[in-house]
Coordinates of C-alpha atoms and ligand atoms in Angstrom, one line a residue:
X15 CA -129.3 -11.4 247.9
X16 CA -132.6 -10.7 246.5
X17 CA -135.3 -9.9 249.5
X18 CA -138.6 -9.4 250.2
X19 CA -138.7 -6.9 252.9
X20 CA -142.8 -6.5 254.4
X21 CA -143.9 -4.0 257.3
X22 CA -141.9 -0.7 256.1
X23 CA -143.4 1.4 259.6
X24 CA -141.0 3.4 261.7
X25 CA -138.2 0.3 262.1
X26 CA -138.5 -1.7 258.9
X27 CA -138.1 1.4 256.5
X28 CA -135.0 2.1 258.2
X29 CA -134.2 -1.4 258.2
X30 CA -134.6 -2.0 254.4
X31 CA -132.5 1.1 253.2
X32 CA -129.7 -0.6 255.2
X33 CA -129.7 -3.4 253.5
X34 CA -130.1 -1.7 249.7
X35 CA -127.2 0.6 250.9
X36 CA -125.6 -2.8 251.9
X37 CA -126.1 -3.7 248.1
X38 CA -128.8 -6.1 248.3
X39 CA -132.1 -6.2 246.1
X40 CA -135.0 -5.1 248.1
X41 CA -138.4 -5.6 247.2
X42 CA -140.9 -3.9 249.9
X43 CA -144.5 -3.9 250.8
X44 CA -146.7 -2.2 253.1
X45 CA -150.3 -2.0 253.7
X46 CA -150.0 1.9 253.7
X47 CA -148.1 3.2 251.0
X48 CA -144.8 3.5 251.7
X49 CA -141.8 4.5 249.6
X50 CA -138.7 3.5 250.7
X51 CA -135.5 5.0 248.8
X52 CA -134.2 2.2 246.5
X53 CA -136.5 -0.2 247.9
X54 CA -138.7 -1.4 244.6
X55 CA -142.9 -1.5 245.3
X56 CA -144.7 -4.8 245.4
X57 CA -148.6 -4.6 245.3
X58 CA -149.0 -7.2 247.9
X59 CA -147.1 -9.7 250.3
X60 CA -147.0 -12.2 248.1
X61 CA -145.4 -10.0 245.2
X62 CA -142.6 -9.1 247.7
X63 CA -142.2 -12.7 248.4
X64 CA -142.0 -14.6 245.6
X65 CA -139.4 -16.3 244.5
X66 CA -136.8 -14.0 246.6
X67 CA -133.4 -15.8 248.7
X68 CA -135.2 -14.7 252.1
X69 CA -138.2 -12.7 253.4
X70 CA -138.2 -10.4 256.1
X71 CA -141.1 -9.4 258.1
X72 CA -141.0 -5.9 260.7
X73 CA -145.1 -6.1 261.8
X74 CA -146.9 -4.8 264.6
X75 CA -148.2 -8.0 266.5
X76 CA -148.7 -11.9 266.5
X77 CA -152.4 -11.3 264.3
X78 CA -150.1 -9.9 261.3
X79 CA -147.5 -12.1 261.6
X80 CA -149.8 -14.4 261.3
X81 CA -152.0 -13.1 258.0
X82 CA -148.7 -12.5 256.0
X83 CA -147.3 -16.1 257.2
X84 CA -150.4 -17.4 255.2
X85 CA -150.1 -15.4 252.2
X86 CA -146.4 -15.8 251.7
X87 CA -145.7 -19.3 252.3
X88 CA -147.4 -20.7 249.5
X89 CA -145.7 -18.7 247.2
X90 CA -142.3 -18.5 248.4
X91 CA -139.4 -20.8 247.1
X92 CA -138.1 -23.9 249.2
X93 CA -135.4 -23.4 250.7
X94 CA -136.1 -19.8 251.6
X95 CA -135.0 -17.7 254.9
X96 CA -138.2 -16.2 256.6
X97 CA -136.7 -13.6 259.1
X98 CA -139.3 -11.9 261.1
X99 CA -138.2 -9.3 263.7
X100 CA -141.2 -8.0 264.6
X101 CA -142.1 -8.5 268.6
X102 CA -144.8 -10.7 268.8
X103 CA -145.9 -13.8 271.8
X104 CA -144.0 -16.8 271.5
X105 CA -146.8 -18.8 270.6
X106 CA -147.5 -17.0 267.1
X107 CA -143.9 -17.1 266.3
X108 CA -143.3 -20.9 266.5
X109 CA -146.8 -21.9 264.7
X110 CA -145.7 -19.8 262.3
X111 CA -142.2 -21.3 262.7
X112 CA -143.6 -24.7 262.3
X113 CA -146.0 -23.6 259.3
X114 CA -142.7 -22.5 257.6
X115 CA -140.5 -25.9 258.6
X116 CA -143.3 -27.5 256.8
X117 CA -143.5 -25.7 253.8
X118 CA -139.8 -26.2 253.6
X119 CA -138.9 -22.6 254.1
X120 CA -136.1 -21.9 257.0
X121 CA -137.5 -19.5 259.9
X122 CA -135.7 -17.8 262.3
X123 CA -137.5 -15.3 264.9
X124 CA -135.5 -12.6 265.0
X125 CA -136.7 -9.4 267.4
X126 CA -134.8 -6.2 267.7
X127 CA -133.1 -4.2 270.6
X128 CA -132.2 -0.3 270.1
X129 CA -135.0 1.0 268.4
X130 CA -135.9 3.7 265.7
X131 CA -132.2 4.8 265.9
X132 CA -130.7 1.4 266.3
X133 CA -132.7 0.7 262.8
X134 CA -131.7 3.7 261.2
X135 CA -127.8 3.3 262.1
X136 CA -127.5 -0.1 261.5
X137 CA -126.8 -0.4 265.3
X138 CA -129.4 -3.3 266.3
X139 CA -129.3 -6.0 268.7
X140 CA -131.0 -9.3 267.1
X141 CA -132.1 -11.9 269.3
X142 CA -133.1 -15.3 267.2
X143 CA -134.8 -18.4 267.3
X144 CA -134.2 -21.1 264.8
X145 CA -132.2 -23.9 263.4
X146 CA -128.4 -23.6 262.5
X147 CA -129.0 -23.6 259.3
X148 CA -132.0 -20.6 259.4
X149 CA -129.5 -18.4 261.6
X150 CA -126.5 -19.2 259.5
X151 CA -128.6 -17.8 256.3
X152 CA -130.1 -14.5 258.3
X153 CA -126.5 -13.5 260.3
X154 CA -124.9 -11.6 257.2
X155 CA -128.2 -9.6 256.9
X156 CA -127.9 -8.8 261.2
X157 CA -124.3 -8.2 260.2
X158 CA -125.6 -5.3 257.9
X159 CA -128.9 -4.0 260.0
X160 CA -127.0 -4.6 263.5
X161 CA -124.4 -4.6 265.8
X162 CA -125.0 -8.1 267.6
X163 CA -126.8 -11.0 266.7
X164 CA -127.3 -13.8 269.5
X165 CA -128.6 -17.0 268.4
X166 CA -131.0 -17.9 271.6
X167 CA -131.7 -21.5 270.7
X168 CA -134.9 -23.2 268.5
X169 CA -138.0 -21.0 267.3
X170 CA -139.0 -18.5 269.6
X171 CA -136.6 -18.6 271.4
X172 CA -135.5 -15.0 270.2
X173 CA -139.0 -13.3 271.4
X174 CA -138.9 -15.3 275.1
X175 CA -135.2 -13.6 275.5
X176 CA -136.6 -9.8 273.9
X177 CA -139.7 -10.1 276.5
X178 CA -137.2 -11.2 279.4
X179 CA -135.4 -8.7 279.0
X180 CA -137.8 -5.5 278.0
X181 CA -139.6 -7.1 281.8
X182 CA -136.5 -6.3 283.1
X183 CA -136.1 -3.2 281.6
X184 CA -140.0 -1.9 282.6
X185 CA -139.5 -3.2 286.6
X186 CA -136.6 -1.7 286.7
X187 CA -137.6 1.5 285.1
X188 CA -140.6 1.8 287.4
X189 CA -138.6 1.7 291.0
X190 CA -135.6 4.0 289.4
X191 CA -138.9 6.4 289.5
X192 CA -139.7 5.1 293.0
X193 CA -136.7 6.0 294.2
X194 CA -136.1 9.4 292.4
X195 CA -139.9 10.1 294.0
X196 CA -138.6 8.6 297.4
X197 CA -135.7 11.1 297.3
X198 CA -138.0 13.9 296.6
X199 CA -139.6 13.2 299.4
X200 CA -136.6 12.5 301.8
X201 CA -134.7 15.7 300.5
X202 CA -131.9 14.0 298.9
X203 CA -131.1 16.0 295.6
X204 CA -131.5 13.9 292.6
X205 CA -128.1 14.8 291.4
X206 CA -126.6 13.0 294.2
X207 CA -128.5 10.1 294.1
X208 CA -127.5 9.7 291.0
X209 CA -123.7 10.1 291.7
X210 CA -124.4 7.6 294.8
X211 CA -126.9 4.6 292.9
X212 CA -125.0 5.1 289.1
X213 CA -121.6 3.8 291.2
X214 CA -123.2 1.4 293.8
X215 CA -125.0 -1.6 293.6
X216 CA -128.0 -0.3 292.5
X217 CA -127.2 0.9 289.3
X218 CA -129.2 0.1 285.9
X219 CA -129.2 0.8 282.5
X220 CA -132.5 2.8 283.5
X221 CA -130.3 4.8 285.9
X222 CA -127.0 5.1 284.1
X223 CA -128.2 5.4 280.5
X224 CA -131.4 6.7 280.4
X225 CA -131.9 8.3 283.3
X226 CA -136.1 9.5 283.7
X227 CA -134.8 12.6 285.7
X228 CA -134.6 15.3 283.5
X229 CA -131.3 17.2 283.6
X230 CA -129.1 14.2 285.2
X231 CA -127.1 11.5 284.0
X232 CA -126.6 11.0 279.9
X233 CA -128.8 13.1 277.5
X234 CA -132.3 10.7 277.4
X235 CA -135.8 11.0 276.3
X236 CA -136.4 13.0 279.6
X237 CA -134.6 15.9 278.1
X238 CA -136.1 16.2 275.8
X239 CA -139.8 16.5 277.7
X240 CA -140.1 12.8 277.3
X241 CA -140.6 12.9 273.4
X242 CA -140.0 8.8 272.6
X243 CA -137.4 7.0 272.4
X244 CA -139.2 4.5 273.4
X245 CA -142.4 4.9 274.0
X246 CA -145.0 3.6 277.0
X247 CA -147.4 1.5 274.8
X248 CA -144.3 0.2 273.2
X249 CA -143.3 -1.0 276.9
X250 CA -147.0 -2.1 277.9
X251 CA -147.1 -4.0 274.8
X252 CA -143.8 -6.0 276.0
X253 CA -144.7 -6.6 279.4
X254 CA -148.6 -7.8 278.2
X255 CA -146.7 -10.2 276.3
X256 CA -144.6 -11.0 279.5
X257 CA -147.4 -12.1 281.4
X258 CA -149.1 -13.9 278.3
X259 CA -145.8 -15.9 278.5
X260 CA -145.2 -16.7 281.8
X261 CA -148.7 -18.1 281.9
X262 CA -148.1 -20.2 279.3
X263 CA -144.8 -21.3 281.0
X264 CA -146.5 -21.1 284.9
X265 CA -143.8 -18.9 285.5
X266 CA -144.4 -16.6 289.0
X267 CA -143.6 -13.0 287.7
X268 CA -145.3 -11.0 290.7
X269 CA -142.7 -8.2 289.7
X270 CA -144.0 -8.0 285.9
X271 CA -147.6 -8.1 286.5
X272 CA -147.1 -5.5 289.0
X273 CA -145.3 -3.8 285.9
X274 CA -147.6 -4.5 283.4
X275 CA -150.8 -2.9 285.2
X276 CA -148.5 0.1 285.8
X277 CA -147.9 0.8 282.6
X278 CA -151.2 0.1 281.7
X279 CA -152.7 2.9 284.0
X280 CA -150.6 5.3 283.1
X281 CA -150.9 4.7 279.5
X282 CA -154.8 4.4 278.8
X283 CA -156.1 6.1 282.1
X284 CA -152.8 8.6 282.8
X285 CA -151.0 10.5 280.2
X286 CA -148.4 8.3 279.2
X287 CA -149.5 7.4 275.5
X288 CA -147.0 8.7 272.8
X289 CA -144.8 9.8 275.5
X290 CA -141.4 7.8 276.6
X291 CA -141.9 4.7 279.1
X292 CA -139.5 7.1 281.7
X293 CA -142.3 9.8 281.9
X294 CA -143.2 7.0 284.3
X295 CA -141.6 9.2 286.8
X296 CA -144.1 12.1 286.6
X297 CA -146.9 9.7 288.0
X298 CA -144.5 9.1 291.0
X299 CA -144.4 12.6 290.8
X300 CA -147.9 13.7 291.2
X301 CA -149.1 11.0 293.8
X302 CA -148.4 10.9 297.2
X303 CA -148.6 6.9 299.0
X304 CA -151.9 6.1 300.4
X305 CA -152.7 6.8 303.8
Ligands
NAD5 P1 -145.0 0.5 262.8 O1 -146.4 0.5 263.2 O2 -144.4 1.8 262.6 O3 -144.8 -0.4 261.5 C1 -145.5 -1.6 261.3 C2 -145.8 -1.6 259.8 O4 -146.4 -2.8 259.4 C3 -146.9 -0.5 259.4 O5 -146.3 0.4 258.5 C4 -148.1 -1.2 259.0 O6 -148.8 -0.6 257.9 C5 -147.5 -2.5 258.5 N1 -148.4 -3.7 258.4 C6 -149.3 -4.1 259.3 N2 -149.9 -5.2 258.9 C7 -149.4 -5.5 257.7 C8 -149.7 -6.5 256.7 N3 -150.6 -7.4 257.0 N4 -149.0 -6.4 255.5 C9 -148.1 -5.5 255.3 N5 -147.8 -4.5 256.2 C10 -148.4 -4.5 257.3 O7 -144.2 -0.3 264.0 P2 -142.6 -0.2 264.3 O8 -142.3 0.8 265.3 O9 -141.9 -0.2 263.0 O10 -142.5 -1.7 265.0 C11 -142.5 -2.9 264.3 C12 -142.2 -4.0 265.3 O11 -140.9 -3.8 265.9 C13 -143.2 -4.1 266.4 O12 -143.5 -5.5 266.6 C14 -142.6 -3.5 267.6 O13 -143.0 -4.0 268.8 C15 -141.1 -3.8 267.3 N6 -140.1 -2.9 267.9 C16 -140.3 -1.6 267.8 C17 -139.4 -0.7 268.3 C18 -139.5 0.8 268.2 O14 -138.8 1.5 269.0 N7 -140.4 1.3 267.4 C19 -138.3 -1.2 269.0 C20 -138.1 -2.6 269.1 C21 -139.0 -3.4 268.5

């Protein structure tokens, strides 16, 4: 296929070279210049867009998702895939569905799971959001970047299953902390609670996987002194879109608003920016409850 490819940051880069290796025609754009191995240069969005069998989009938020809809869309050719796997709020991703229904392109929302090294193996989880026909024309290219593509239903749907899950994922992060904290405390060695929790009921990706204690469970980002992995704004960035969600929906999420100002302490008044989201358990860590 012949594809625009715009965002090339720490995922799309990764992303793009897949596809070239894959054989496909990449033509790339960035707003910082970029060079992606075998991926040609395009002076702008439009360039990378025009005329191509789909565009892909990796961008930081909603806002950008936005701007590029608007420049690309009345230069791309109907009939055209529009993949954008960026994590943005549901709201940008189906006007800018519905902007691209109408310019007769076929959108799918498409956001990621795995991260840096999920891009850069080809070992991706893509969540989607779009018509049959949108998700039919984007799976060969998940086939390529990805392990697993789920088609989630219409637009958006793919960003309201990526922030239901990564509000999952910060909860439960936060009271595997809790509880390595609460052992501390209680003189249970961390070791053992692992052995106990990773086999019992309360076990978790968080515990099993990816473990925030350093030294137990699987190698994780907490070996490593908490170098990201995934990092905390990443995950404060998921769960503010969370609650942006649920009240659009009127959903009750006491859990991920509890979550959400969590992670936004310890990122902007604590020291969690550029460090993984299971540093989390060093603020456990240093403070004691309240009298
Ligand atoms: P990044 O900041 O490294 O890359 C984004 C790129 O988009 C940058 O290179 C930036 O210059 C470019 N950009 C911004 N506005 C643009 C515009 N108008 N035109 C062209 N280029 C523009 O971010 P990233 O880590 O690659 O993440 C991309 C998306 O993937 C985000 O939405 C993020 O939430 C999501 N995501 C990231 C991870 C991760 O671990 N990094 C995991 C899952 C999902």
């Amino acid at each position: 296929m012949d594809i625009g490819f715009i965002g090339l940051g720490n995922m799309g880069a990764p992303m793009a070279a897949n596809l070239v290796a894959a054989g496909h025609r990449v033509t790339g754009h960035d707003l910082s210049d970029v060079t992606v191995d075998g991926v040609a240069v395009a002076g702008s969005a439009g360039e990378a867009a025009r005329g191509r069998d789909v565009v892909m989009t990796m961008l930081p938020d909603g806002a950008a998702l936005r701007a590029v809809a608007d420049d690309i869309l009345p230069v791309m050719a109907s009939g055209c895939g529009f993949v954008d796997c960026s994590t943005v709020d549901v709201a940008s991703a189906r006007a800018v569905a519905e902007q691209a229904m109408a310019a007769g392109m076929l959108p799918v929302d498409a956001p990621v799971s795995g991260g840096v090294g999920g891009a850069t193996g080809g070992t991706l989880t893509f969540m989607a959001g779009g018509s049959e026909a949108a998700f039919a024309l984007a799976e060969p290219l998940f086939a390529i970047m990805g392990q697993k593509a789920v088609h989630c239903g219409d637009s958006g749907a793919g960003q309201a299953a990526k922030i239901c899950n990564n509000m999952i994922l910060g909860a439960t992060m936060i009271v595997t902390c809790e509880a390595f904290a609460l052992a501390d405390g209680l003189g249970l060695d961390r070791q053992k609670m692992f052995d106990v929790v990773s086999t019992s009921s309360g076990y978790s990706w968080t515990m099993n996987a990816y473990c925030p204690a350093p030294g137990v469970g699987p190698s994780s980002p907490s070996d490593n002194d908490y170098t990201p992995g995934f990092a905390a704004e990443l995950m404060l960035k998921d769960l503010r879109l969370a609650q942006q969600a649920a009240g659009d929906a009127g959903a009750d999420t006491p859990l991920g608003a509890a979550a959400m100002s969590l992670y936004a302490d310890f990122v902007e008044s604590g020291d969690g920016l550029g460090r993984d989201f299971s540093a989390m358990l060093q603020r456990f860590e240093k403070r004691r409850r309240s009298p």
